[in-house]
Coordinates of C-alpha atoms and ligand atoms in Angstrom, one line a residue:
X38 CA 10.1 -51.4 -20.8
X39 CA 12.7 -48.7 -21.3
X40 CA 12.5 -46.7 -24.4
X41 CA 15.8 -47.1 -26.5
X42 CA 17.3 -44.1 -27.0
X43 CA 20.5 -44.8 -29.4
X44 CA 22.3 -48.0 -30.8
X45 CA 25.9 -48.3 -31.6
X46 CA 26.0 -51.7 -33.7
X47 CA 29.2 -53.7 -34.2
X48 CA 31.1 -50.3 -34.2
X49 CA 34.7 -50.5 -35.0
X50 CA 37.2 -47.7 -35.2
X51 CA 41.0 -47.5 -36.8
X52 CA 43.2 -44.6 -36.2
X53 CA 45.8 -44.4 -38.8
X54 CA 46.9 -47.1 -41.9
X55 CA 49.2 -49.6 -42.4
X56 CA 51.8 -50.7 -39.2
X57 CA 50.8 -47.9 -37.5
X58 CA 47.0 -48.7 -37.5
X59 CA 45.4 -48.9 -34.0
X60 CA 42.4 -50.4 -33.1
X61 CA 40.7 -47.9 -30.7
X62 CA 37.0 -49.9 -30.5
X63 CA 37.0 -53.3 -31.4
X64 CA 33.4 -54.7 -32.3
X65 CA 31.4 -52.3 -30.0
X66 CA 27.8 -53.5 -29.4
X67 CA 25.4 -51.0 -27.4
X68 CA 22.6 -49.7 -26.7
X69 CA 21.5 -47.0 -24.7
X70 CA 18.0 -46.3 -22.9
X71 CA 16.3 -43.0 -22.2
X72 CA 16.8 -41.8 -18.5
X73 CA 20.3 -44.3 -18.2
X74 CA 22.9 -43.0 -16.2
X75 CA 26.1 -45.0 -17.5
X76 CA 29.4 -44.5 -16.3
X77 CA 32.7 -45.6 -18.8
X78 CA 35.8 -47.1 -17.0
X79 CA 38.8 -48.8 -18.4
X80 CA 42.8 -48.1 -18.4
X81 CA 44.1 -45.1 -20.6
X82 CA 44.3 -45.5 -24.1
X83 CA 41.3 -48.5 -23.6
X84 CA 39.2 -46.2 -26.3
X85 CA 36.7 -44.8 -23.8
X86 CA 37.4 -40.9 -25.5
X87 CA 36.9 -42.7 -28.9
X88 CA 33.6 -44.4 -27.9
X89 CA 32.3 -41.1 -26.4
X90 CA 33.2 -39.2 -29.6
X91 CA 31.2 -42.0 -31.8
X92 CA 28.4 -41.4 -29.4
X93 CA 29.0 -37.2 -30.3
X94 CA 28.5 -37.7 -33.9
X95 CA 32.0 -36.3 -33.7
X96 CA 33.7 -39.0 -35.2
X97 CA 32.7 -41.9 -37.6
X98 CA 33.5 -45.0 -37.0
X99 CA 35.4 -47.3 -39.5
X100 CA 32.5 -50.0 -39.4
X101 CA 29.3 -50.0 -38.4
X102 CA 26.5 -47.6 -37.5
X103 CA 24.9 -45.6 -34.8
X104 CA 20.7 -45.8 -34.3
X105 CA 18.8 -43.3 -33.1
X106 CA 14.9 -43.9 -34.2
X107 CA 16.3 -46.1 -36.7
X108 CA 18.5 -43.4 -38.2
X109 CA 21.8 -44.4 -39.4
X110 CA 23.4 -41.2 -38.0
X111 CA 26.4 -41.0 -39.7
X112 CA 25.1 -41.7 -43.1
X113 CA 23.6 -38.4 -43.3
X114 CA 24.9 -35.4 -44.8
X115 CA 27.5 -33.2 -42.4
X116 CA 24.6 -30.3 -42.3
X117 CA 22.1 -33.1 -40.5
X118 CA 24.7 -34.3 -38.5
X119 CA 25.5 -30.8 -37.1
X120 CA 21.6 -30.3 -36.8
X121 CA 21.8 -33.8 -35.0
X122 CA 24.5 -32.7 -32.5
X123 CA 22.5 -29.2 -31.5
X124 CA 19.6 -31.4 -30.8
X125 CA 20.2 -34.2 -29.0
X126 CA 23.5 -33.9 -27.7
X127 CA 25.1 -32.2 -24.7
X128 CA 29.1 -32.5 -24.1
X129 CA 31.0 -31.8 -21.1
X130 CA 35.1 -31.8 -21.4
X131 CA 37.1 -32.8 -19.4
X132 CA 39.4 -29.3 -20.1
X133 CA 35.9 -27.9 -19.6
X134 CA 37.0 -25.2 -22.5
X135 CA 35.2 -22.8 -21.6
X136 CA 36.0 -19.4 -23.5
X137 CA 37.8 -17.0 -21.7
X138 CA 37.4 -14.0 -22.7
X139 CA 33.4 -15.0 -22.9
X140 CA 31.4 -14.5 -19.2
X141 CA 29.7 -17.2 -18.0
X142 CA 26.0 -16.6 -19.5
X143 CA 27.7 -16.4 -22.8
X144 CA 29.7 -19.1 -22.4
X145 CA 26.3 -20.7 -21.4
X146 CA 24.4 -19.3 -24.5
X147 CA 26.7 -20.6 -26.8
X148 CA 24.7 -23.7 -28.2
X149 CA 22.0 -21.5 -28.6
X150 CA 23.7 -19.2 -30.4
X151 CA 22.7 -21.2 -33.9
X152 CA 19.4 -22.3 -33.3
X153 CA 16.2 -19.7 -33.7
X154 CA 15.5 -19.8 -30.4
X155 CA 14.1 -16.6 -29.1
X156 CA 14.8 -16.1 -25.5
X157 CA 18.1 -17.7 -25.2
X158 CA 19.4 -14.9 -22.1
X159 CA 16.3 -15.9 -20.5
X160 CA 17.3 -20.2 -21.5
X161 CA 20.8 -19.8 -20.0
X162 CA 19.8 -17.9 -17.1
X163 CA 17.4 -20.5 -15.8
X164 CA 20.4 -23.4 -17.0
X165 CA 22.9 -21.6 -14.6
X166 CA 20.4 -20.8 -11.7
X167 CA 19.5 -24.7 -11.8
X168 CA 23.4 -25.3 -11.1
X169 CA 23.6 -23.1 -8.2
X170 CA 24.9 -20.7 -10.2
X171 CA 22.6 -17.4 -9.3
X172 CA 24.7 -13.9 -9.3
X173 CA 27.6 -15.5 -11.2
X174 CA 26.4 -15.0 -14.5
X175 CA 28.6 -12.1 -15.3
X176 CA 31.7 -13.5 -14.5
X177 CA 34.6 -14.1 -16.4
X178 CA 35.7 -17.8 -16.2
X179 CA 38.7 -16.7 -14.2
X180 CA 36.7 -15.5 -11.7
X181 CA 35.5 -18.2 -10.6
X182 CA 36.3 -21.3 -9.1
X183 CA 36.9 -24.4 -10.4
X184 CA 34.0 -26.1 -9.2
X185 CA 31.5 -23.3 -10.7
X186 CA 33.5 -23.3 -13.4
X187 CA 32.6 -27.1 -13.8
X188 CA 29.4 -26.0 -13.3
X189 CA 29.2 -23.3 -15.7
X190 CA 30.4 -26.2 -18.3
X191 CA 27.6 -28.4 -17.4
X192 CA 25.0 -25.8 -18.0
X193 CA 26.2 -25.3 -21.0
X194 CA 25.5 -29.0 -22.2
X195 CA 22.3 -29.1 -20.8
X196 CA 21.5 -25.5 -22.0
X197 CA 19.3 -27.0 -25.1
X198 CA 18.0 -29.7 -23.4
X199 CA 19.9 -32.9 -25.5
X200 CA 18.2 -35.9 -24.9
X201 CA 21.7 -37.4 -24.1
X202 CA 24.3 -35.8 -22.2
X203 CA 28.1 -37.0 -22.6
X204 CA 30.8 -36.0 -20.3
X205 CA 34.6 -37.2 -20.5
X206 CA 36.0 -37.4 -17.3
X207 CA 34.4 -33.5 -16.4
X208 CA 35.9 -33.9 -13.0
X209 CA 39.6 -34.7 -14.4
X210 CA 40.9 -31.5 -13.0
X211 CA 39.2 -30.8 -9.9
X212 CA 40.0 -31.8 -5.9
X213 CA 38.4 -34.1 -4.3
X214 CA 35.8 -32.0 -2.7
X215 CA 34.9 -30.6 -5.8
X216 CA 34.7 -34.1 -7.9
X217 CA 31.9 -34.7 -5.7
X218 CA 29.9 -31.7 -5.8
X219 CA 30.0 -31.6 -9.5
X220 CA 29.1 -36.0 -9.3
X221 CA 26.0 -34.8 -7.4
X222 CA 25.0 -32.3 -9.6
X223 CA 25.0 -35.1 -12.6
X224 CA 23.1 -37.3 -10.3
X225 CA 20.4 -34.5 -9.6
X226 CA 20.1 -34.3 -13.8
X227 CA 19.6 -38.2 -13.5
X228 CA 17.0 -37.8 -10.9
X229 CA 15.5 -35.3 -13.6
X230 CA 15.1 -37.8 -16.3
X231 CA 18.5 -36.6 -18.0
X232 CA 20.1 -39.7 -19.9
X233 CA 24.0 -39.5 -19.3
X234 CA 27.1 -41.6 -20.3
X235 CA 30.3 -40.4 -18.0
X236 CA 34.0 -41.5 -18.5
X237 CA 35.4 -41.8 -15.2
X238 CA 37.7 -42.5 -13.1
X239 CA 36.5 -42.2 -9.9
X240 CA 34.6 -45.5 -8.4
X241 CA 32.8 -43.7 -6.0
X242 CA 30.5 -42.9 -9.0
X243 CA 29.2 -45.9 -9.8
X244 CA 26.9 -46.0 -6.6
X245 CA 24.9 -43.0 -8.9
X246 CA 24.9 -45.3 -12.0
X247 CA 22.3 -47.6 -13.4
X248 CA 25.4 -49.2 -15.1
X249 CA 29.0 -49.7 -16.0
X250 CA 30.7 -50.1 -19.0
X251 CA 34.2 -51.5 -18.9
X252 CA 36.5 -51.0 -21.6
X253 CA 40.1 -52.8 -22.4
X254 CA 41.4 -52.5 -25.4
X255 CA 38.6 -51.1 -27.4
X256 CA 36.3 -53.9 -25.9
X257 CA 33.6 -54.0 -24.0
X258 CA 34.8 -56.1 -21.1
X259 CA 32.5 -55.9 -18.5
X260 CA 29.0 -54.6 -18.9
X261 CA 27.2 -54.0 -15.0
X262 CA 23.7 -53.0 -14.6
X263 CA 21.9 -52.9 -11.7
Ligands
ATP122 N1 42.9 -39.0 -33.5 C1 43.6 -40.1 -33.2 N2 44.6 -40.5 -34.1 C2 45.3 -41.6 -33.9 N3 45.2 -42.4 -32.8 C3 44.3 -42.0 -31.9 C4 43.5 -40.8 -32.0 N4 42.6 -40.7 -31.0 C5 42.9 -41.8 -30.2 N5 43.9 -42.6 -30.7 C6 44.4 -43.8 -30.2 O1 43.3 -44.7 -29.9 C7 43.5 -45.4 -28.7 C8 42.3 -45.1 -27.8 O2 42.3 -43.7 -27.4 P1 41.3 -43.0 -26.5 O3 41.6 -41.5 -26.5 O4 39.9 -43.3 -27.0 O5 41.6 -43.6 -25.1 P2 41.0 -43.3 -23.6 O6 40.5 -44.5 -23.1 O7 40.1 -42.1 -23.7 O8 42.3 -42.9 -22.9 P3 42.6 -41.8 -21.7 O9 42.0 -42.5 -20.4 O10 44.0 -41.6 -21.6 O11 41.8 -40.5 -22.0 C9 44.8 -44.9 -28.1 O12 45.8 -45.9 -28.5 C10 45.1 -43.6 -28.8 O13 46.5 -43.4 -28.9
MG123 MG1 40.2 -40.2 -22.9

């Protein structure tokens, strides 16, 4: 049996009061196993940002609760939940937002900048030379491409490790060729043991995935595993 890794139950979330309420998840049931590589599909607007940032412990939701060892996540204080997002969670953009005027390894560092961990040069290097990334590490962002670029991103989110990764649509801006170098660097992470739920567009992804979540309307529509 899979160990469970998080639990979003009956998770709901409102944007805004009165007429212009919307409903951007609609009764939301899910859970998530360690090692599960899930992509997120569904028309725009569908809530698949929404249900990413609920997953993030960026956003609460208007009802219900998220698990993880039985924790209700967001019924702990802000502090925890900041502690909670340094620790188990990695997040890839989909503007990647990297920081300029930052080079690569410090772009990369970045999570680590908060926690007491003592060789974090050392941490990033070995994040980045993992992603192919060897020699680049001094680089400002604009000085590279837009495929290392994604990569620099990704090893940023897996810099400390987070049991679950979360990406929203990371290869939104990118060419074709490049959407599927960066797909099969998240599929090597898989192959790794790294847990991952992707928004995507692209179907060519969900050969990698152990499942597929559909989402209209802030429903779960569709629900595919292999
Ligand atoms: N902060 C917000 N305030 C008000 N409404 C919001 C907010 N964020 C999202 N919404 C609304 O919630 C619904 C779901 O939005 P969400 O961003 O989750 O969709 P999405 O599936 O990610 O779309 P896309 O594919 O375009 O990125 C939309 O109707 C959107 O306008
Ligand atoms: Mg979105």
């Amino acid at each position: 049996m899979a160990e469970k890794l998080l639990e979003l139950k009956n998770v709901s979330k409102n944007y805004g009061t009165g007429e212009n309420q919307v409903t951007a998840l609609d009764t939301v049931d899910l859970t998530i196993d360690a090692g599960e590589y899930i992509a997120v599909m569904g028309p725009s607007g569908s809530g698949k940002s929404t249900l990413l940032s609920i997953l993030g412990a960026m956003n609460p939701p208007s009802t219900g609760k998220m698990l993880v060892d039985d924790i209700d996540v967001y019924g702990l204080s802000s502090e925890r939940q900041a502690d909670f997002r340094r620790e188990y969670l990695g997040f890839v953009f989909q503007q990647l937002q990297l920081i300029p005027y930052l080079s690569a390894i410090e772009n990369v560092m970045l999570p680590l900048v908060v926690t007491d961990i003592a060789d974090k040069r050392q941490r990033a290097e070995s994040a980045m030379e993992r992603l192919g990334l060897t020699g680049k590490f001094d680089r400002l962002p604009s000085q590279l491409s837009g495929g290392e670029q994604g990569r620099v991103a990704i090893a940023r989110a897996v810099v400390n490790e987070p049991p679950l990764l979360l990406a929203d649509e990371p290869t939104g801006s990118l060419d074709s060729r490049t959407t599927r170098e960066i797909l099969s660097l998240f599929s090597e992470l898989h192959s790794d043991g790294q847990t991952i739920v992707m928004v995507t567009h692209h179907p060519d992804t969900i050969t990698a995935t152990d499942r597929l979540i559909n989402i209209e309307d802030g429903r779960v529509v569709v629900a595919v595993g292999k």
